[in-house]
Coordinates of C-alpha atoms and ligand atoms in Angstrom, one line a residue:
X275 CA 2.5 -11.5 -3.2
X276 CA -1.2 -10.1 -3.3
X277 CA -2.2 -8.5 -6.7
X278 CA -4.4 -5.2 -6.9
X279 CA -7.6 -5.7 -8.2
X280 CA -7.2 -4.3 -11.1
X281 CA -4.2 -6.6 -11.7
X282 CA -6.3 -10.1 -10.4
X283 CA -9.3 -9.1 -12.8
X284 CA -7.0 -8.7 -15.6
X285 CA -6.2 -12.6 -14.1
X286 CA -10.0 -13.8 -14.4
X287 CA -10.2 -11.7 -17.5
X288 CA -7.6 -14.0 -19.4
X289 CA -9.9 -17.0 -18.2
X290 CA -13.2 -15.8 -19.4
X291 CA -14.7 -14.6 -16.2
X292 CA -16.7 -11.3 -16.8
X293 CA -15.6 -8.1 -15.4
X294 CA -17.3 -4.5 -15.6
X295 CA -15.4 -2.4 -17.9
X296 CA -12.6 -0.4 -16.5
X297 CA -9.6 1.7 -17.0
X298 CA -6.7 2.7 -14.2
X299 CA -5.3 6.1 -13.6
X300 CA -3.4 8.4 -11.0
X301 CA -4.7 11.3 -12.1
X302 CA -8.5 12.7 -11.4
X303 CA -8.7 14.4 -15.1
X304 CA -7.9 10.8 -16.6
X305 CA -10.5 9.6 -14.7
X306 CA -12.8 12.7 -16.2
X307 CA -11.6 11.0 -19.8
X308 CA -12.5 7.4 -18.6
X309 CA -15.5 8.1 -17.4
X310 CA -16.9 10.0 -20.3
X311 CA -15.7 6.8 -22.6
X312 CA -17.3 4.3 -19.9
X313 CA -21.0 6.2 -20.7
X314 CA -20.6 9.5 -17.1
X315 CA -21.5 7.1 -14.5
X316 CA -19.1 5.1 -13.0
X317 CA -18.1 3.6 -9.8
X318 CA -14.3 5.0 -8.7
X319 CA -12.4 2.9 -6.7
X320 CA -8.8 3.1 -4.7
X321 CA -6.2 0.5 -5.5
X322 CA -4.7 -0.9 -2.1
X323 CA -3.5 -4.5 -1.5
X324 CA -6.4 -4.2 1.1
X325 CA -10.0 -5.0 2.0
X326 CA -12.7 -3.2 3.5
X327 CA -12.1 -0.4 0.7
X328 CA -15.9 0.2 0.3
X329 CA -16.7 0.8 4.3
X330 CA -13.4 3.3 4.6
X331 CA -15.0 5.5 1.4
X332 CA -12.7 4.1 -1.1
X333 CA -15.6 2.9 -3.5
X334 CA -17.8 5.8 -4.8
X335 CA -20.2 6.1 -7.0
X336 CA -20.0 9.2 -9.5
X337 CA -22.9 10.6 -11.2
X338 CA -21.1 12.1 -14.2
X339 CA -17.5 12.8 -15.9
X340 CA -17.0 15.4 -13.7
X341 CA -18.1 14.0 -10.9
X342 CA -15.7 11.4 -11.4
X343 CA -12.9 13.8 -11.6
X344 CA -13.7 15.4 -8.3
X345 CA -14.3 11.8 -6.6
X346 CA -10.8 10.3 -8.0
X347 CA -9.5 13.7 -6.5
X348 CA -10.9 13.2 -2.8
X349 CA -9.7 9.0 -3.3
X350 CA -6.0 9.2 -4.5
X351 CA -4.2 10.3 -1.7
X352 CA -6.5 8.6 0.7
X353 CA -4.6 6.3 3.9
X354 CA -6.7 3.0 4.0
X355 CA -5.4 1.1 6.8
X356 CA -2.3 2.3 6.3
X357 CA -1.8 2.1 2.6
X358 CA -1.5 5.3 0.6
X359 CA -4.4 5.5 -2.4
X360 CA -1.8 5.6 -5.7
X361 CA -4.2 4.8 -8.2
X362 CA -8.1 4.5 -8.4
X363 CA -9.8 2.5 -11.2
X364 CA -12.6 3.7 -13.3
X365 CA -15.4 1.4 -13.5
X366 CA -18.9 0.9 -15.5
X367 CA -21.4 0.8 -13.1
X368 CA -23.0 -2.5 -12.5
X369 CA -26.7 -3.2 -11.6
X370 CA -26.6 -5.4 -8.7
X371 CA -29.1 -8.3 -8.2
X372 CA -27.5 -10.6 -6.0
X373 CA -24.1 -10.8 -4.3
X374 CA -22.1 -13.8 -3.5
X375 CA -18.7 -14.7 -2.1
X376 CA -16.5 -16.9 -3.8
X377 CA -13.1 -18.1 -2.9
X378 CA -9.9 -20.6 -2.9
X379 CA -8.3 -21.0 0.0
X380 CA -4.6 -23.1 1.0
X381 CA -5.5 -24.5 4.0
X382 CA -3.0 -25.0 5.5
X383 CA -3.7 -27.5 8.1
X384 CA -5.0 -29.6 6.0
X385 CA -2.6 -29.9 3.1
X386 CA -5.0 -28.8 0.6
X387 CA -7.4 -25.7 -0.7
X388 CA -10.5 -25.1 0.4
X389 CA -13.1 -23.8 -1.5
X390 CA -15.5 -21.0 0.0
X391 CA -18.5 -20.4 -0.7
X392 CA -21.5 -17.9 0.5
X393 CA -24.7 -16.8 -1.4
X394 CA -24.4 -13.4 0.8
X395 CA -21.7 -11.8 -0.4
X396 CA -20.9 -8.2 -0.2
X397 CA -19.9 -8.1 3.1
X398 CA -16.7 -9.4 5.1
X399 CA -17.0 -13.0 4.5
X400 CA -15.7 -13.1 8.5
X401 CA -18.8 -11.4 9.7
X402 CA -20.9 -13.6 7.5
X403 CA -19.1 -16.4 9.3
X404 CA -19.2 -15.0 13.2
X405 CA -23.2 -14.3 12.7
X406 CA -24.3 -17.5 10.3
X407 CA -21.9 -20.0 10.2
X408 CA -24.5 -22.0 8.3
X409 CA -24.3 -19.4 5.5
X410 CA -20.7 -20.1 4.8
X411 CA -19.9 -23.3 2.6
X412 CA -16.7 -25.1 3.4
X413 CA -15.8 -27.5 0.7
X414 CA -12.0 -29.4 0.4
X415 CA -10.4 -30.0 -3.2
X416 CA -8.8 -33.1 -3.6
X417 CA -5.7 -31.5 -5.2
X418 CA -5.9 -34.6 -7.8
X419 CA -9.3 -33.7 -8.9
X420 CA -9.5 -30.0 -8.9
X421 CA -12.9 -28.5 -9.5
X422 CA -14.6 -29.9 -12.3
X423 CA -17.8 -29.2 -13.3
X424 CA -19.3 -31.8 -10.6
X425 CA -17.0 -30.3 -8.1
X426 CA -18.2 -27.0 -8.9
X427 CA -21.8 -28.0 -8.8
X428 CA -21.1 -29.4 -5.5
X429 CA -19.6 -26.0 -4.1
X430 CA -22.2 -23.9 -5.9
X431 CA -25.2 -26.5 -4.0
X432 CA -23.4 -26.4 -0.6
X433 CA -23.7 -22.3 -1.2
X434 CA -27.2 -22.1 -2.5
X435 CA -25.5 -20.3 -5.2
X436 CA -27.6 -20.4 -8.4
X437 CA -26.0 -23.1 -11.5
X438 CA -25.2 -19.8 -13.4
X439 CA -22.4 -19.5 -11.1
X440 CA -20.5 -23.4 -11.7
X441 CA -18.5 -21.7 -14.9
X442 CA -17.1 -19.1 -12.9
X443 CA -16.3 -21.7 -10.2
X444 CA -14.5 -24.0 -12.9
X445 CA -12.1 -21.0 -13.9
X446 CA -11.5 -19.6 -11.1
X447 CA -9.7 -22.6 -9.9
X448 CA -7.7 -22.6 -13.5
X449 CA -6.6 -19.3 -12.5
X450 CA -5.0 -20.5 -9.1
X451 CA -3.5 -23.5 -10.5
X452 CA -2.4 -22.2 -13.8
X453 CA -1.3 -18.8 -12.0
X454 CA 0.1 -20.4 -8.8
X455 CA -1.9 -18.7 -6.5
X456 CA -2.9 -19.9 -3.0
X457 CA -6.1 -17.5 -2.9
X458 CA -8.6 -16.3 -5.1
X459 CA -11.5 -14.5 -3.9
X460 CA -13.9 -12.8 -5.2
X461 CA -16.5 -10.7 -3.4
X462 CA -19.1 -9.6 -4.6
X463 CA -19.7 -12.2 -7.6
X464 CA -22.5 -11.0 -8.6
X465 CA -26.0 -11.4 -10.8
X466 CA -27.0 -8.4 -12.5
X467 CA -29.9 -7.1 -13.0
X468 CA -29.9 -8.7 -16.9
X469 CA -28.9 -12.3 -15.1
X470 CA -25.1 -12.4 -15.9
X471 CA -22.5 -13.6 -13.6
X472 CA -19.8 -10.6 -12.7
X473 CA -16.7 -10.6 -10.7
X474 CA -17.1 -7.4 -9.1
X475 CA -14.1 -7.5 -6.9
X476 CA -11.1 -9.6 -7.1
X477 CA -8.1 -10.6 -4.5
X478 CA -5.5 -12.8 -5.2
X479 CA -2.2 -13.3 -3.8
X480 CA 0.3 -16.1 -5.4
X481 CA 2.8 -18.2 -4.0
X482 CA 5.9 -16.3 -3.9
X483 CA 7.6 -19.9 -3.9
X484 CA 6.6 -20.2 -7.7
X485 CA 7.7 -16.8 -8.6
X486 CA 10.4 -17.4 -10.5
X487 CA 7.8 -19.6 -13.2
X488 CA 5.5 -16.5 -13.2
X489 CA 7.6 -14.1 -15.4
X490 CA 4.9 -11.5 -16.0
X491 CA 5.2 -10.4 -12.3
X492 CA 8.9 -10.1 -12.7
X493 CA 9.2 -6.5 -12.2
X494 CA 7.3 -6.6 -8.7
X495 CA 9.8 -8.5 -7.1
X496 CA 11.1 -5.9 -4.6
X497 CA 7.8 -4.2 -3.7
X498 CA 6.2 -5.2 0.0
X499 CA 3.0 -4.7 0.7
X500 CA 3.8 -3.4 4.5
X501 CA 6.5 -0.6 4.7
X502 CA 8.2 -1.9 7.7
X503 CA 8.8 -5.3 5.9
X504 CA 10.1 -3.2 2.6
X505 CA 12.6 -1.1 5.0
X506 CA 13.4 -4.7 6.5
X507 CA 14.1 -6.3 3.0
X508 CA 16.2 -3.4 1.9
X509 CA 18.1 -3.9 4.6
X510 CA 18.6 -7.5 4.7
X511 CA 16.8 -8.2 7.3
X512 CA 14.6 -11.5 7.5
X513 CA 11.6 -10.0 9.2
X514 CA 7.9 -10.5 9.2
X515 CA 5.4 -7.9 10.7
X516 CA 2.8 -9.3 12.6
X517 CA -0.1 -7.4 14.2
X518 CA 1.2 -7.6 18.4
X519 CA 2.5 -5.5 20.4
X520 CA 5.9 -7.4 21.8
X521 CA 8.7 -7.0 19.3
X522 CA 11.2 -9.9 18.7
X523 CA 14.6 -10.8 17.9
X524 CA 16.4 -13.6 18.0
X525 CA 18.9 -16.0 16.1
X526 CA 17.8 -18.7 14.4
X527 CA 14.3 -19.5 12.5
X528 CA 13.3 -22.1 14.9
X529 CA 14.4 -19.9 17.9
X530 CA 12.3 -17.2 16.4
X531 CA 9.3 -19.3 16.2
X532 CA 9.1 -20.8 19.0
X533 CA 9.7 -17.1 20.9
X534 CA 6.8 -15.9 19.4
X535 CA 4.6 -19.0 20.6
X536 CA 6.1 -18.7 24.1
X537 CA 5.2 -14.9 24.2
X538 CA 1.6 -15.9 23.0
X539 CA 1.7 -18.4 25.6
X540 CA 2.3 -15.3 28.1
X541 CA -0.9 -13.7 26.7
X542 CA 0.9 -11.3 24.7
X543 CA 1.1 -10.9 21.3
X544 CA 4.1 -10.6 19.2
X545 CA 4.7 -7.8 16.8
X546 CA 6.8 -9.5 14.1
X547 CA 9.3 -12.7 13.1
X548 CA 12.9 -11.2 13.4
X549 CA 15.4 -13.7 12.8
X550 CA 19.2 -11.7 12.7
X551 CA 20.8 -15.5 11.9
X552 CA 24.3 -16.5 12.6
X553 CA 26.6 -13.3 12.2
X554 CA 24.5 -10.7 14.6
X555 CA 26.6 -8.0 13.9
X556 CA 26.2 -4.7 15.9
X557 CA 24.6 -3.3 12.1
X558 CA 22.0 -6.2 11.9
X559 CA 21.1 -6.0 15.3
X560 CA 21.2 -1.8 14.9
X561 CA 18.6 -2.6 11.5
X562 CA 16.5 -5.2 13.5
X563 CA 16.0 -2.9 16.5
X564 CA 15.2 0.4 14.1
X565 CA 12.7 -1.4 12.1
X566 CA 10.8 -2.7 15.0
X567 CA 11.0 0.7 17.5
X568 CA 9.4 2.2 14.3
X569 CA 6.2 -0.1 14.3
X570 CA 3.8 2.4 16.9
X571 CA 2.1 -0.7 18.4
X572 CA 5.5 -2.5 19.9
X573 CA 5.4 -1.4 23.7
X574 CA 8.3 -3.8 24.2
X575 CA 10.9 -6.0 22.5
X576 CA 12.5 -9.1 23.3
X577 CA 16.0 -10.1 22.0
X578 CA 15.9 -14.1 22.8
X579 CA 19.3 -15.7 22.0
X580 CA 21.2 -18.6 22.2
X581 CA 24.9 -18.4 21.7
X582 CA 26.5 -21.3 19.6
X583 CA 28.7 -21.1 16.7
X584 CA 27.8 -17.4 17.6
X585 CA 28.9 -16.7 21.4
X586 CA 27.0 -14.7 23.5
X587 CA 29.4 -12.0 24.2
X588 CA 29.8 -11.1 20.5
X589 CA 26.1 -10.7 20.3
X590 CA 25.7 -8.8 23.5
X591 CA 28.6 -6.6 21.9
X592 CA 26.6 -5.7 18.9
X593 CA 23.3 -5.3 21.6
X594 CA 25.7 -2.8 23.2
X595 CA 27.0 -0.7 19.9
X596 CA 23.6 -0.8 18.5
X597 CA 22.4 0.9 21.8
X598 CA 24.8 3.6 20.6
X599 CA 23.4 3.8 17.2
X600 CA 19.8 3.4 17.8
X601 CA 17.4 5.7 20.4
X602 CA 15.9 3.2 22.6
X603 CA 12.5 4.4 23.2
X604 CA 10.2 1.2 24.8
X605 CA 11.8 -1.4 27.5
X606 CA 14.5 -4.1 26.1
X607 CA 14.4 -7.8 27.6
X608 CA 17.5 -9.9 26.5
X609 CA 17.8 -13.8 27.6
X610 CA 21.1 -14.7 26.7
X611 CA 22.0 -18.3 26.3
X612 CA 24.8 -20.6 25.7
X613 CA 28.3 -20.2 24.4
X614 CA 30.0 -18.1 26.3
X615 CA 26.7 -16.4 27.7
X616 CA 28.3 -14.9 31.1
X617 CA 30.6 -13.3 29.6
X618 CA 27.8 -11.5 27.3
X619 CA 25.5 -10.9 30.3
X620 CA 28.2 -9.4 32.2
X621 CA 29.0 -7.1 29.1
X622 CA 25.2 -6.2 29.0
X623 CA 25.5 -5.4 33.2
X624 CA 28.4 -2.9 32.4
X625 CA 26.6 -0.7 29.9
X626 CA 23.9 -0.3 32.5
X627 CA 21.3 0.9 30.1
X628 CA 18.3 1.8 31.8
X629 CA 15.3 0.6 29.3
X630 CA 17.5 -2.9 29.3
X631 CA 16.9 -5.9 31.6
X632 CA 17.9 -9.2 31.5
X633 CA 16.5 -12.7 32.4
X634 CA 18.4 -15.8 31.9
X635 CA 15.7 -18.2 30.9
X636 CA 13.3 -17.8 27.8
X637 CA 10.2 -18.3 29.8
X638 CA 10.7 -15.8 32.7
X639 CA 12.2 -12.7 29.7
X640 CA 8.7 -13.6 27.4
X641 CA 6.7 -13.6 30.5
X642 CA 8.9 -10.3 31.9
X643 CA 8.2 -8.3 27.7
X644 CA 4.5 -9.3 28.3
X645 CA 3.9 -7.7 31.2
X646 CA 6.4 -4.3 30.2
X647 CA 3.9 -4.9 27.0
X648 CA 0.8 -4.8 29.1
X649 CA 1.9 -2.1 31.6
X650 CA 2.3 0.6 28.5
Ligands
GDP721 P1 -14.0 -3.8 -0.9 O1 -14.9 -3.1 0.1 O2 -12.6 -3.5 -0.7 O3 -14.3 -5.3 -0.8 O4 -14.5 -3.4 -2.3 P2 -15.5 -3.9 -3.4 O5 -15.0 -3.8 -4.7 O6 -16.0 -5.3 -3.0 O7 -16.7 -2.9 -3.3 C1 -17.5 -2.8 -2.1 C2 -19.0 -2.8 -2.4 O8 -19.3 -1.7 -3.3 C3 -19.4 -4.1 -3.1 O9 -19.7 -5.1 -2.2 C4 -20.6 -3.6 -3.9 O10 -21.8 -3.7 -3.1 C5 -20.4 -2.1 -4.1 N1 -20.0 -1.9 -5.6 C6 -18.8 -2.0 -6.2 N2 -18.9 -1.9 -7.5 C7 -20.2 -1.6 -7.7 C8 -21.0 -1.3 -8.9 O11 -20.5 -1.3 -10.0 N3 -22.3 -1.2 -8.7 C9 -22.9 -1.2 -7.5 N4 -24.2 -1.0 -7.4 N5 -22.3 -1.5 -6.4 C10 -20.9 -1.7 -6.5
MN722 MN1 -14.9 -6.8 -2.0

């Protein structure tokens, strides 16, 4: 789960990492009443579980408190990459001297975190990398060690971030282990123009795996950050959106997964993890398909599945009611596999739906959804 930012400096606030002064609020005469106890100038900025708030004009400066009630107004409401402006915080303005990027990365790959580290801030830390890869420090934590003050030292060097900026470093990493987080970031950290160290911005997502030791978060527990994924979850449906353009379903996690690297392996990209499990009922495949036909970038869905405790010809009989429930509007390839599977194509063949084909092998119906994909 990602935090908001005002909820992750709360975070680096507990561990004695500065932070401008700031108050939240949903309501542009609030911010009026924050603003005139923050001192009338203030920086206003929109709460989404996204970045690249400042370019889309979701960070504004405001001159006064009444300028601050007129920004908030023209902010809450705002769409930022699809998420809907709720709440903006109210922030002391901060003399900027010199931004940095900071960060605490899983990686993955590697089996460990990464620190981060870039003494030009400010901007995406991507572009940073794309244009000057050399202005990007990549440091691995040995999970045993964590980042001491040597560590720290080491990351801040790497950087060319100045030795002010080793304390920060040193908590940061408390707050991912102590918080269960696999990513902090930070961007800007800042100097001021008086020479302190300020976290400026702050993103940080924790492991949902450890939720259930991280009480404080309790209450968050149904909230998605995308809401195709909360539709999904409220419905019992173990679905992931992803940013492609072919839509998947299949049975089985490792069926699933391996779909959606045979569809990239067609040049396509998939829209989203859909795995309807055992039962595939004509209701969880009528769910699945409704949740992906309402994502606007799927131009075509797959439905890969292999029949075994589950025969084919039950799931191509809830293919065929759902196609009753649900108003098919982008082309449907089905590959159906396995127990029983003649019987379910031939049930497919007699409902005749036009926007359905099939293809009996996995490879030919993902290389048949790209193209229908590509052709949109
Ligand atoms: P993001 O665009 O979503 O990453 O939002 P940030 O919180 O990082 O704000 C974007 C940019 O606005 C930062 O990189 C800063 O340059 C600028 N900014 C934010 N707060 C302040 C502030 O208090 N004073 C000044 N001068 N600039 C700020
Ligand atoms: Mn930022």
């Amino acid at each position: 789960m990602d935090l908001y930012e005002h909820q992750a400096r709360a975070l680096f606030q507990e561990y004695g990492i500065v932070v401008p002064r700031a108050e939240v609020t949903d309501s542009p005469k609030e911010a009026r009443e924050i603003a005139r106890r923050l001192g009338g100038r203030v920086v206003v900025k929109a709460q989404v579980k996204t970045g690249g708030r400042g370019k889309a004009g979701g960070v504004r400066l405001a001159a006064d408190p009444a300028d601050a009630e007129l920004t908030a107004r023209r902010i809450l409401g705002m769409d930022i990459k699809g998420h809907t402006v709720g709440t903006v915080m109210v922030a002391e303005p901060v003399g900027i001297e010199r931004e940095f990027y900071v960060s605490y990365v899983l990686d993955r790959a590697a089996g460990r975190f990464l620190a981060i580290a870039s003494a030009e801030g400010g901007t995406e830390i991507e572009e940073v990398a794309a244009v000057r890869p050399e202005a990007v420090a990549r440091v691995p934590i040995d999970p045993a060690e964590g980042v001491t003050s040597s560590k720290a030292g080491e990351i801040a060097e790497a950087a060319g971030l100045p030795p002010q900026t080793v304390d920060v470093l040193v908590r940061l990493w408390e707050v991912l282990v102590r918080e269960d987080a696999v990513l902090v970031e930070v961007n800007p950290l800042v100097r001021t123009e008086q020479g302190h160290i300020l976290a400026l911005d702050g993103k940080v997502t924790l492991d949902d795996n450890a939720r259930f030791r991280q009480a404080r978060w309790g209450a968050q527990d149904a909230e998605h950050d995308d809401p195709l994924e909360a539709e999904a979850a409220a419905k019992g449906l173990n679905y992931v959106r992803l940013d492609g353009e072919v839509g998947i379903i299949g049975n089985g996690a490792g069926l699933v997964m391996s779909t959606l690297d045979v569809v990239a392996g067609c040049g396509a990209r998939p829209a989203n993890f859909l795995d309807i499990g055992g039962g595939a009922s004509a209701q969880i495949m009528a769910d699945g398909l409704s949740v992906i036909l309402s994502d606007p970038s799927v131009k075509s869905v797959f439905v890969n599945v292999f029949g075994g405790i589950t025969a084919c010809d039950a799931v191509a009989d809830g293919i065929v009611q759902a196609l009753d429930a649900v108003q098919l509007t982008k082309p449907l390839v089905v590959r159906l596999d396995g127990n029983n599977a003649p019987r379910g194509r031939a049930l497919l063949e007699e409902r005749a739906h036009p926007y359905v084909q099939q293809i009996s092998t996995m490879d030919g119906a993902a290389r048949r959804a790209a193209e229908l994909a590509a052709a949109d």
